[in-house]
Structures are given as structure tokens and as C-alpha cells.
Coordinates of C-alpha atoms and ligand atoms in Angstrom, one line a residue:
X77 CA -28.8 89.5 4.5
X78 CA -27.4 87.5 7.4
X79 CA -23.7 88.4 6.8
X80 CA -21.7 91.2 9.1
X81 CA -22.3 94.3 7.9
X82 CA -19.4 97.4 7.7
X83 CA -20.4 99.8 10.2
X84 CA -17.5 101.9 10.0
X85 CA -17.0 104.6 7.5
X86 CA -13.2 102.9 6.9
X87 CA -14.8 99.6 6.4
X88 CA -18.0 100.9 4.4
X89 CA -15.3 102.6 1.8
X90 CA -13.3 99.4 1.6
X91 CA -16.2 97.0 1.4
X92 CA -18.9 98.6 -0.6
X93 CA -19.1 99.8 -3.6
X94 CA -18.5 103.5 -5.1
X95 CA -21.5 105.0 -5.5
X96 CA -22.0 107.5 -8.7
X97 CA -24.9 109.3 -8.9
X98 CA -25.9 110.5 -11.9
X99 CA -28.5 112.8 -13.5
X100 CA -29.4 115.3 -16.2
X101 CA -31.3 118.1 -14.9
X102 CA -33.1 121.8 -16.4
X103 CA -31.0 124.3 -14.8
X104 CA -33.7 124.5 -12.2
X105 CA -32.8 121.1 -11.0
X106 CA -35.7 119.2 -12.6
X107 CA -35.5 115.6 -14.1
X108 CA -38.5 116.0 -16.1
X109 CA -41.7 117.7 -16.6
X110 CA -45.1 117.0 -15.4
X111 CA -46.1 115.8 -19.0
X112 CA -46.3 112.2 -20.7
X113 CA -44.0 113.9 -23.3
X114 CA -40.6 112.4 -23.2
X115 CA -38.5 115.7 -22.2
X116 CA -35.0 115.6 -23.8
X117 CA -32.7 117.3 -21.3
X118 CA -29.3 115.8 -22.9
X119 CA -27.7 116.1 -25.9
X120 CA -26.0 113.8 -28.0
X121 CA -22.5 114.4 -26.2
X122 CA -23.7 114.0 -23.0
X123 CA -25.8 110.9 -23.8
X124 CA -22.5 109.4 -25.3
X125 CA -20.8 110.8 -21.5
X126 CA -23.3 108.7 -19.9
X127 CA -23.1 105.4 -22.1
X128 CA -19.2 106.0 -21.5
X129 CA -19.7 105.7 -17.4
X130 CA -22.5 102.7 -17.7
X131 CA -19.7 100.9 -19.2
X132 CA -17.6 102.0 -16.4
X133 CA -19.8 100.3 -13.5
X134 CA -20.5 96.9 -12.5
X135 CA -24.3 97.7 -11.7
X136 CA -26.9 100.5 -12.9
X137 CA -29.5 101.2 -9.7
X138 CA -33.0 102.9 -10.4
X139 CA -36.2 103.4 -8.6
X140 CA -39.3 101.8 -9.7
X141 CA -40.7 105.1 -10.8
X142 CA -38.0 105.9 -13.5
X143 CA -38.8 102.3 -14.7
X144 CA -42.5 103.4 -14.8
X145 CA -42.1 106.5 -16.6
X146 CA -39.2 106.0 -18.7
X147 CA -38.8 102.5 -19.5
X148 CA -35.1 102.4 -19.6
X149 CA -33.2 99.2 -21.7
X150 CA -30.0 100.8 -19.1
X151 CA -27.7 99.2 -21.2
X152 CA -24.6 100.3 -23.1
X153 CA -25.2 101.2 -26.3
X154 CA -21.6 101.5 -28.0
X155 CA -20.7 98.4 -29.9
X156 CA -16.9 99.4 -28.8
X157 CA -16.9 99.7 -25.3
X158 CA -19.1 96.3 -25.1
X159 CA -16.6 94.5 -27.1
X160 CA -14.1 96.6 -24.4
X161 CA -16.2 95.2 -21.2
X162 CA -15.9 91.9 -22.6
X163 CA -12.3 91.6 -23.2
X164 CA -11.8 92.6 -20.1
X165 CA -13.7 89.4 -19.0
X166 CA -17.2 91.6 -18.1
X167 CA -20.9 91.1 -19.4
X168 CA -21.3 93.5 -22.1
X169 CA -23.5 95.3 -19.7
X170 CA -23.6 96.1 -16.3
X171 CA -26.2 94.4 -13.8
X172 CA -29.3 96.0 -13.7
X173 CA -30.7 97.0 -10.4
X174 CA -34.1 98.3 -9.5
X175 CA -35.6 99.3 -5.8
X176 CA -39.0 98.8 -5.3
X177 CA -41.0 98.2 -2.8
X178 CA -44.6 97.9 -4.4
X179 CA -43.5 96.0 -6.5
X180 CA -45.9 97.4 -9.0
X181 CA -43.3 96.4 -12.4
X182 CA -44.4 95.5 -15.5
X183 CA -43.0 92.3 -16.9
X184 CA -42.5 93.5 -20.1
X185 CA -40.5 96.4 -18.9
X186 CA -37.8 97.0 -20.9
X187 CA -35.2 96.7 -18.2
X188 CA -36.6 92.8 -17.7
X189 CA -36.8 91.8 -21.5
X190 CA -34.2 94.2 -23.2
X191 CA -31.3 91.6 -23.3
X192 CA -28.1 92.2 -22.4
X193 CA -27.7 91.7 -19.2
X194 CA -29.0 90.6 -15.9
X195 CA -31.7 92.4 -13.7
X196 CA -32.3 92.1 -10.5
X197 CA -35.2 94.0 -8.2
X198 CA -34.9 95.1 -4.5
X199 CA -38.1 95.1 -2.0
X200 CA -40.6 94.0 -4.5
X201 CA -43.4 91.7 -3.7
X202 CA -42.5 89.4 -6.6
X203 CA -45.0 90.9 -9.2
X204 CA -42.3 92.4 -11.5
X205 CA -41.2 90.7 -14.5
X206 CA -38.1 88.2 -14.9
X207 CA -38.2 87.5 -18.5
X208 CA -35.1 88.6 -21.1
X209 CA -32.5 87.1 -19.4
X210 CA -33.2 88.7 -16.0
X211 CA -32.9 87.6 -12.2
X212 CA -35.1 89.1 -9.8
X213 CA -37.0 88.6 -6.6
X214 CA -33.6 89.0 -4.3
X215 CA -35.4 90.4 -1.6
X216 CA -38.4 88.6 -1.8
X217 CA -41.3 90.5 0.5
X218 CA -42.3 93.8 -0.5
X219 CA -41.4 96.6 2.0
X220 CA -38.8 99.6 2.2
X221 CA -35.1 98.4 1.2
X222 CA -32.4 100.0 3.6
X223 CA -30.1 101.2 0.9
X224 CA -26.7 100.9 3.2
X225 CA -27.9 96.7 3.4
X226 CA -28.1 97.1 -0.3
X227 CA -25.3 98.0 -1.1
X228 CA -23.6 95.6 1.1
X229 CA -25.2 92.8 -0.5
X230 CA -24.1 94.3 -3.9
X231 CA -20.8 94.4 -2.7
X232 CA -20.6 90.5 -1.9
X233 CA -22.7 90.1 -5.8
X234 CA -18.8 91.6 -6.8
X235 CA -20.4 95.0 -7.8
X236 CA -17.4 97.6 -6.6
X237 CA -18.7 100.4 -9.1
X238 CA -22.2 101.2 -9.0
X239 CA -24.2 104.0 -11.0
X240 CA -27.7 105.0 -10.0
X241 CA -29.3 106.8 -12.4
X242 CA -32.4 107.7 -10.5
X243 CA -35.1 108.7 -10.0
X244 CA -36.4 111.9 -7.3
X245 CA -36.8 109.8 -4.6
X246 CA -33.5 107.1 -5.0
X247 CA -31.5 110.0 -5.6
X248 CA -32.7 112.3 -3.1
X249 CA -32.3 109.2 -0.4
X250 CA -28.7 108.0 -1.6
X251 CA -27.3 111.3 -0.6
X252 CA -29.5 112.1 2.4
X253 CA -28.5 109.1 3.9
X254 CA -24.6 109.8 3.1
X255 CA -24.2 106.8 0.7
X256 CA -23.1 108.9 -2.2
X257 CA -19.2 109.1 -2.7
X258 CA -19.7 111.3 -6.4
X259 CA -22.6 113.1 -8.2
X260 CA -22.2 113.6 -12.0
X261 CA -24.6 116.2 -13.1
X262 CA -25.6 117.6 -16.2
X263 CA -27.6 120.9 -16.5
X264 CA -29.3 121.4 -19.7
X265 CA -30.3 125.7 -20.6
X266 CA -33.5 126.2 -20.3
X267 CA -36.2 126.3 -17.2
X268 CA -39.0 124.0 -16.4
X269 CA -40.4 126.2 -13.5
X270 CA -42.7 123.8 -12.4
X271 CA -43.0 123.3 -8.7
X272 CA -44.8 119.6 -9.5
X273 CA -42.1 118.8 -11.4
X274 CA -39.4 115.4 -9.9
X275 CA -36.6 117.6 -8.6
X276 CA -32.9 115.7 -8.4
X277 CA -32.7 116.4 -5.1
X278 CA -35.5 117.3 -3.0
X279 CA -35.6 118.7 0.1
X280 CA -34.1 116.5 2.9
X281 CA -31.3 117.1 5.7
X282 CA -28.3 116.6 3.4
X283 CA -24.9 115.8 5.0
X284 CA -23.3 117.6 2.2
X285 CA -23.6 121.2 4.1
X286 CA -22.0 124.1 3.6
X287 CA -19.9 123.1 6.6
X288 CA -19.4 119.6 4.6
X289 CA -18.7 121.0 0.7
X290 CA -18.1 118.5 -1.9
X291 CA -15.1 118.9 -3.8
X292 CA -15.6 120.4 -7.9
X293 CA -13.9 117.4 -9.6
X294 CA -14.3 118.0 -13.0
X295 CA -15.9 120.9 -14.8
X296 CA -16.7 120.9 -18.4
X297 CA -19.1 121.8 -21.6
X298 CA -20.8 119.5 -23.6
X299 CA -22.4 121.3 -26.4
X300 CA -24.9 123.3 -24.7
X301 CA -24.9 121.2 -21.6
X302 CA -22.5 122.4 -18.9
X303 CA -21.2 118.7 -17.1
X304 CA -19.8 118.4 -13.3
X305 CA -18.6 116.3 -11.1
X306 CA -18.6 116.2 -7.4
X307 CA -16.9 114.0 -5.1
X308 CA -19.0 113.5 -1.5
X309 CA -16.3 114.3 1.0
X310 CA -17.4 111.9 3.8
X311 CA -13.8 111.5 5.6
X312 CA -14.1 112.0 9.4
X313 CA -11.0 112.9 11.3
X314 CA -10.6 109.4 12.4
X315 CA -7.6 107.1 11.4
X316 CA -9.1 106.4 8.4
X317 CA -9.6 109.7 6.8
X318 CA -6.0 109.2 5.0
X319 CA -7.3 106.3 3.0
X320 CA -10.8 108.0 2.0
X321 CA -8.8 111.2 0.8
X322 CA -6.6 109.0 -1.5
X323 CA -9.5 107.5 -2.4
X324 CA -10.6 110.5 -3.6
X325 CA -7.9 111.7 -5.3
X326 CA -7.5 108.0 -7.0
X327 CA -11.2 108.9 -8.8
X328 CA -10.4 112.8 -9.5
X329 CA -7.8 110.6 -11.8
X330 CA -10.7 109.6 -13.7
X331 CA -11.6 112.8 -15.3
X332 CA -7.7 113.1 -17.0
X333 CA -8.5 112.6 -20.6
X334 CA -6.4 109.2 -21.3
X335 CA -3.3 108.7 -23.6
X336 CA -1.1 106.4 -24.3
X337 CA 1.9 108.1 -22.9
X338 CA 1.3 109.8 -19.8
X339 CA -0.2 108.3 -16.8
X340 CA -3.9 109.4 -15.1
X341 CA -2.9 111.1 -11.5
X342 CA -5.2 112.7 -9.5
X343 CA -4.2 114.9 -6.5
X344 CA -5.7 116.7 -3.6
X345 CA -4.2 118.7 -1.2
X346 CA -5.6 119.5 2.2
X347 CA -4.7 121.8 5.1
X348 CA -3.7 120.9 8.4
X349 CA -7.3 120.7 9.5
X350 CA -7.7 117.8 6.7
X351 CA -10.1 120.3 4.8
X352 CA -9.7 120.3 0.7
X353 CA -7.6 123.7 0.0
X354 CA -7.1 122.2 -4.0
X355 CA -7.1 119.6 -6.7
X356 CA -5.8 118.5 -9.4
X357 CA -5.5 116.1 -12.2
X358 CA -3.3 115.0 -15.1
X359 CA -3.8 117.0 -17.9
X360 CA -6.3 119.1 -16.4
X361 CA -6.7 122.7 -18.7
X362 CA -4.9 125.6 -16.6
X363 CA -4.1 128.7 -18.1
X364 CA -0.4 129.5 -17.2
X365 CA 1.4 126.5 -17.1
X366 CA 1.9 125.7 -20.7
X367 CA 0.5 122.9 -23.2
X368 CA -2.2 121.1 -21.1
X369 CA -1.3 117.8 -22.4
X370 CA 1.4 118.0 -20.3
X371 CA 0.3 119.2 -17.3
X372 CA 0.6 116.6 -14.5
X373 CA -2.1 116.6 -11.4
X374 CA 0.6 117.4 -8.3
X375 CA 1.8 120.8 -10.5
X376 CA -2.0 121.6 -10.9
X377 CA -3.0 121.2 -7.3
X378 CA -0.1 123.6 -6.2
X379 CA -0.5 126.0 -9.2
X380 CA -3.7 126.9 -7.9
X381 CA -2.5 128.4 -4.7
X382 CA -0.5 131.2 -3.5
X383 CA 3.4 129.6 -3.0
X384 CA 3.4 131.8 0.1
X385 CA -0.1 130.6 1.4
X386 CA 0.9 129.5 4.6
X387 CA -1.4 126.3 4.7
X388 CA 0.6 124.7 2.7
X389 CA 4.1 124.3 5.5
X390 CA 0.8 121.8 7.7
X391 CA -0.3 120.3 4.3
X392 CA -0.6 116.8 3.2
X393 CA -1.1 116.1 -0.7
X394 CA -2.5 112.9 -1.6
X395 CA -1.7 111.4 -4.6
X396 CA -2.7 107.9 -6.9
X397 CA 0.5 107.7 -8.4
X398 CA 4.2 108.8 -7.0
X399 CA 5.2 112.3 -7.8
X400 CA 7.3 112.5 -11.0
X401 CA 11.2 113.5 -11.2
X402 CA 12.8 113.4 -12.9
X403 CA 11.1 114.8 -15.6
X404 CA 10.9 115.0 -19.6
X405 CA 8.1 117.3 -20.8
X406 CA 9.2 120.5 -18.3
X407 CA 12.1 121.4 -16.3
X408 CA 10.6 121.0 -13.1
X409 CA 9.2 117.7 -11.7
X410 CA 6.3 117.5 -9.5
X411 CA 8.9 116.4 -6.6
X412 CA 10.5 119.9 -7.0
X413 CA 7.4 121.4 -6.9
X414 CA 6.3 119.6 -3.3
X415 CA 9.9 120.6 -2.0
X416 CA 9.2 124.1 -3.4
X417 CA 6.1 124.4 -1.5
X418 CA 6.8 123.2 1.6
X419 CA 4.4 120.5 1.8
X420 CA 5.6 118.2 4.6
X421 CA 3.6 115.4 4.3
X422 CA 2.2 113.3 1.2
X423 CA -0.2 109.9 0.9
X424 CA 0.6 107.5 -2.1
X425 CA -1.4 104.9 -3.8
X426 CA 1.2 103.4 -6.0
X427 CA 4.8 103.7 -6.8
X428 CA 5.0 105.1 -10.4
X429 CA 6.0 102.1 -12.8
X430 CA 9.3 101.9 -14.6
X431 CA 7.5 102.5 -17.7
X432 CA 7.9 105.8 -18.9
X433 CA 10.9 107.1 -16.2
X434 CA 12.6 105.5 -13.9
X435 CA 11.3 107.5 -10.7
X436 CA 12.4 108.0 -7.5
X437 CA 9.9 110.9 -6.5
X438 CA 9.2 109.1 -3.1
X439 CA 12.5 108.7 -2.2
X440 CA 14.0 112.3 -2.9
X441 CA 11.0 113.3 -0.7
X442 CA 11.6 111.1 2.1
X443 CA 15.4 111.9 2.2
X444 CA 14.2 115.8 1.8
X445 CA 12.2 115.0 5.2
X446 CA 9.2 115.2 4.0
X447 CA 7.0 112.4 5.5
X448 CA 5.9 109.9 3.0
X449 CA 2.4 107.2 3.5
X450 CA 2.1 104.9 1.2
X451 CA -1.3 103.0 1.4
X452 CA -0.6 100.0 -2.0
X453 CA -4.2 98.3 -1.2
X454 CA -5.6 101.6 -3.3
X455 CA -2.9 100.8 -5.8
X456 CA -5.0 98.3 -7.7
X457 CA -7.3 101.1 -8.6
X458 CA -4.7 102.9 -9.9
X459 CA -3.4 100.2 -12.0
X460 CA -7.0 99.8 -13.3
X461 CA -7.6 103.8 -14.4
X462 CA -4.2 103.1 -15.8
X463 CA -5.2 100.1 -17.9
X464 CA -4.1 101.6 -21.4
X465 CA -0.4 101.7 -20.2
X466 CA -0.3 99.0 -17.5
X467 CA -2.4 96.3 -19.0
Ligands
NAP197 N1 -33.1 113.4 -16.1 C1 -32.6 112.3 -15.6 O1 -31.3 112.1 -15.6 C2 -33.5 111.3 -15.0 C3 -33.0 110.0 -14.6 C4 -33.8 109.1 -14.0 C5 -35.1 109.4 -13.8 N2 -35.6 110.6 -14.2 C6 -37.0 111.0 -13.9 O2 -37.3 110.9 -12.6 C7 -38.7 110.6 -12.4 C8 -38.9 109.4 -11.5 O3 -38.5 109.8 -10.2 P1 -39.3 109.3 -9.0 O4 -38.8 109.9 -7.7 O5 -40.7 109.3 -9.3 O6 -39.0 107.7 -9.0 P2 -37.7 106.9 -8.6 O7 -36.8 107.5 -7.6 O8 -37.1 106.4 -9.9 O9 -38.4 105.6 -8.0 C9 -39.1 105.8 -6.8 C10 -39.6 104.4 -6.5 O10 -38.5 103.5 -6.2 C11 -38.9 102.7 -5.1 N3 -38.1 103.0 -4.0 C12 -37.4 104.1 -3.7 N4 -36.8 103.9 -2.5 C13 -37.1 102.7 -2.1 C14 -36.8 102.0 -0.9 N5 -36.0 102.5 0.0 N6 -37.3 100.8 -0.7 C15 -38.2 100.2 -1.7 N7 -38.5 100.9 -2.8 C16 -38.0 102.1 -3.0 C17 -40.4 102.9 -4.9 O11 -41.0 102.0 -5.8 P3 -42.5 101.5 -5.6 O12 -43.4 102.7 -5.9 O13 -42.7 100.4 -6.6 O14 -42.6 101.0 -4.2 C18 -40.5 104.4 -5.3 O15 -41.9 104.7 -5.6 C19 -39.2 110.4 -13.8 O16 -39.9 111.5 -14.2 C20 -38.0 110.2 -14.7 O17 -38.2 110.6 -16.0 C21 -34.8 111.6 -14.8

């Protein structure tokens, strides 16, 4: 790994990928029991919410000891969103990954001779299995893998959307070492009680602190299973804090369920200290403000705080897409919302397309005074969480 590496947090965000970490857990955070039983933690509608993000990512990560105990294919299963992947010019499956630095893999491990896509294997001594299809070996001596050089060299592999699925230890590490930028958890109802027992995330000096909260992106049931998503806040006070906050708010947008006539938006607003004071995200269910399909992120974010709360005259609201006016589907737009509030700054990602409205939300905000950033290298991510109406 000879090339320059991103030291800074700015760079790091632009240059490596996103990093989801995601797990199913007893609702005292354990990934499994003690036994040799298979332990079913998920039902069938959260497996089908997992198969939905593997075909989201460009590579699936997992330590050697999931592949040990589990045997994972880590491929997706739906026929659909292969066939999707692939017309969108993608293997049918992401790359698999897998850290070890034993090396102690068994060839015929499913993630080596499941086909269906590639494998490739981190810090191993070259005694895993390549068979199936698979690439491995990239490391080539056995010894411990510094996960911030992985995912560097993942990033110049073209991966920009990585997924680690576990186990313990790779999770545990992933957010100890402040590599994480979103955790999607699952907690199943019932207890394992078992001290022994791999715990999602053990005990280590997390940067995610009660003085460093993650923001609650998404909160919802599944059955039985109650399904969240958190987004690692990791945005220093720096000059590139604006960009890491769109970011942000550019993947809240991907919890809006998507339809074909209405955009996915995600918004955050933060006070003047640059801490998260609310989010929101289009369609997003709040009671008060009508039909949820047509609730739109910007409206959701502000309908969540007092209109006198005085935070919001040193805001800044960040936003994927440009605020909406005018507007169809309610009398107000968002843009006479901002105004409303007070909000005297906002961050952009991309000017809303003339494909639904003509809009001119930024620039009724800039002639109001307010102070409008636009930042159009995040506006490709938009465009691609807006695939079903932008192509
Ligand atoms: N419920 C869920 O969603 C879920 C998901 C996944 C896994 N699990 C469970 O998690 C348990 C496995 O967790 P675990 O902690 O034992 O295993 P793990 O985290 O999957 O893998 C740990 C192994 O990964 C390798 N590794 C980790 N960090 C490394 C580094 N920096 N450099 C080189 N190698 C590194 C090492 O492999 P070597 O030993 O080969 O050196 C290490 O022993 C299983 O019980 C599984 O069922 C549950």
C-alpha cells in the first residue's frame, strides 16, 4: 500500500468509502449464543432489510471468525435487485471481503466457493481458499490489518459503499477506531444473558460519547424486530465540517421510502455550535403535519422544534436537495418554512431538477438574505438515491 494515504478527516470522507455497520443483535446486545446451534435473531423482514443494503454496497467486510462460525455465501439473494445491480452495470453481488490475520480459512468456505462474486482476504498468511470464482491473498503475510489502510486500498479497488457485517471483534474495532460513518442495528425480543456470549460492541474507548451522540436516523419495526439507524457524527469544527454534515444529511435521504413522484431529501439542522438540534427526511411519518407521503424532509426538521426556540436565528440546515417552492401538495413550501423560522444559513447538495416544479427555493432564500452554500461535488450522490426519477 505504497500510495498517499487521506490523513484528514475532509479527505478520509471524500476518498474512502462509507462505512455501514451492520448487525442483528438480542436486546442485550448479543450476536449469538455460546452454542453450535445456529441462533436466529432476524426475521424474515429484516433478513429481506439486510439483502436490500448488500445490494446497496460495493463490498461486504467480515472477520475471519464470523466466516468460521457462520459460513456466510454474503451474497444477495433477490433475483430482482441482482438483475437491478446489473443493469446498473454492477456484479450481481458485491465484493466480498474478509480480515484475517491467522489466516486459518477453510477453502471450501462458503464465501470462497459460493459463486457470485469475488472474494478477497486481508492479513492472511495465504492458507485460505480461492476457489469459486474468488481473489484472495491481497495482503499477502499474515499479521494485524490497520483497518484505516484498508479501507484506503478499497477505496482505489472503486469500493465507495462498504457494509461490514461483523463479527465482535471487526465491529467493535471499526467504531473504536472512528472508521464507522452509520450503524444499522436490529434488536430482536428476547435475552441471551450470557456474559460469554460475542457482544456487538464490546468494551473499548468509543469516540461515540455521550459528548459525541450519533444522530437517530431512522427508526422503525419490522415484525417483532425493532430496526435503527445511526449516523457516526465525526465532523470536527474545521473547514470541512459543512461538507461531512451534508454528507450526512445526503444518507438520512436514504431512509425516505422511494416513489416515483417525489424526490428523497434528507435534512439536518444544527445550532450555532454545529451540534445536531433535528432531522428530517422526505416522507418521514410525523403526526401533525398531514398525509406522510407528502411530507418533505426541510418541513420535518423544523416541525420538530419549538418556532420560537431561539437556536434556530444561529442555525444552518443542510440539505441534499434545494428547498421546495413553490409548492403543489401543501400551501406552504419548505422555503417559507426556512424564512418562517429564521434560519439564516443553509448548505446544498444539488439544485432541485426541473422535473417535478420549476424551483427557485435557493434563490428566494438568497434574495431573503439568508446565506446559501452550495457544495455540487455531493450532488452526484443525490442524483444516485434519486435514480428512480433522475435515471
Ligand atoms: N447477529 C449478527 O448480525 C452477526 C453478524 C456477524 C457475526 N455474528 C456472530 O459474531 C461472532 C463472530 O464474532 P468474532 O468477534 O468472533 O469474529 P469476527 O469479528 O467475525 O472475526 C474476528 C477475526 O477477524 C480477524 N481480524 C479482526 N481484526 C483483524 C485485524 N485488524 N487484522 C487481521 N485480522 C483481523 C481475526 O481473524 P484470525 O483469527 O483468522 O486472525 C479475528 O480473529 C459469531 O458468533 C457470529 O455468529 C453475528
Amino acid at each position: 500500500m505504497t500510495e498517499p494515504r487521506s490523513t484528514t478527516r475532509g479527505d478520509a470522507a471524500a476518498a474512502r468509502p462509507w462505512v455501514i455497520l451492520s448487525c442483528t443483535t438480542s436486546l442485550d446486545g448479543c450476536l449469538d449464543d455460546t452454542t453450535s446451534r445456529r441462533l436466529l435473531l432476524s426475521n424474515d423482514a429484516d433478513f429481506d432489510r439486510v439483502d436490500a443494503l448488500r445490494a446497496s454496497v460495493d463490498a461486504i467486510l467480515v472477520g475471519a471468525g464470523t466466516v468460521r462460525a457462520d459460513n456466510p455465501r454474503l451474497l444477495v439473494r433477490s433475483p430482482e435487485r441482482r438483475a437491478a445491480r446489473i443493469a446498473r452495470g454492477e456484479p450481481a453481488s458485491p465484493l466480498r471481503v474478509v480480515v484475517s490475520g491467522s489466516g486459518k480459512l477453510d477453502r471450501d468456505a462458503a464465501v470462497f466457493t459460493a459463486e457470485g462474486a469475488e472474494t478477497v482476504v486481508y492479513g492472511a498468511a495465504g492458507r485460505h481458499g480461492s476457489g469459486g470464482g474468488s481473489r484472495s491473498g491481497d495482503s499477502g503475510s499474515g499479521r494485524t490489518v490497520d483497518f484505516g489502510e484498508l479501507l484506503d486500498n478499497l477505496a482505489r479497488r472503486g469500493v465507495r459503499r462498504l457494509m461490514v457485517e461483523g463479527g465482535a471483534s471487526v465491529l467493535t474495532r471499526f467504531l473504536a477506531e472512528d472508521l464507522a460513518d452509520e450503524i444499522q442495528l436490529s434488536i430482536a425480543p428476547f435475552l441471551l444473558g450470557d456474559r460469554d456470549a460475542p457482544h456487538a460492541f464490546g468494551p473499548g474507548g468509543y469516540p461515540q460519547s455521550p459528548s459525541r451522540r450519533m444522530i437517530l436516523g431512522e427508526s422503525r419495526t419490522l415484525g417483532d424486530v425493532q430496526f435503527s439507524r445511526y449516523l457516526v457524527n465525526r465532523a470536527a469544527p474545521d473547514a470541512t465540517s459543512d461538507a461531512h454534515m451534508l454528507r450526512l444529511a445526503v444518507e438520512l435521504s436514504r431512509s425516505c421510502p422511494p416513489v416515483m413522484g417525489a424526490f428523497s431529501v434528507g435534512a439536518i439542522v444544527t445550532d450555532a455550535n454545529g451540534a445536531v438540534i433535528s432531522t428530517g427526511y422526505s416522507r418521514e411519518p410525523r403526526s401533525g403535519l398531514g398525509d406522510p407521503d407528502k411530507n418533505h424532509a426541510e418541513e420535518v426538521a423544523l416541525a420538530k422544534l419549538d418556532p420560537a426556540d431561539p437556536r434556530l436565528k444561529a442555525a444552518t440546515l443542510f440539505t441534499s436537495l434545494e428547498p421546495c417552492s413553490p409548492r403543489s401538495s401543501r400551501p406552504l413550501s419548505c422555503t417559507d418554512h426556512i424564512l418562517a423560522a429564521g434560519i439564516p444559513r443553509i448548505v446544498l447538495a444539488l439544485r432541485e431538477p426541473a422535473l417535478l416544479a420549476v424551483c427557485d427555493g435557493a434563490d428566494r432564500l438568497r434574495a431573503a438574505g439568508v446565506d446559501v452554500v452550495e457544495l455540487p461535488e455531493l450532488g452526484e450522490h443525490v442524483r444516485a438515491i434519486n435514480a428512480h426519477l433522475l435515471g
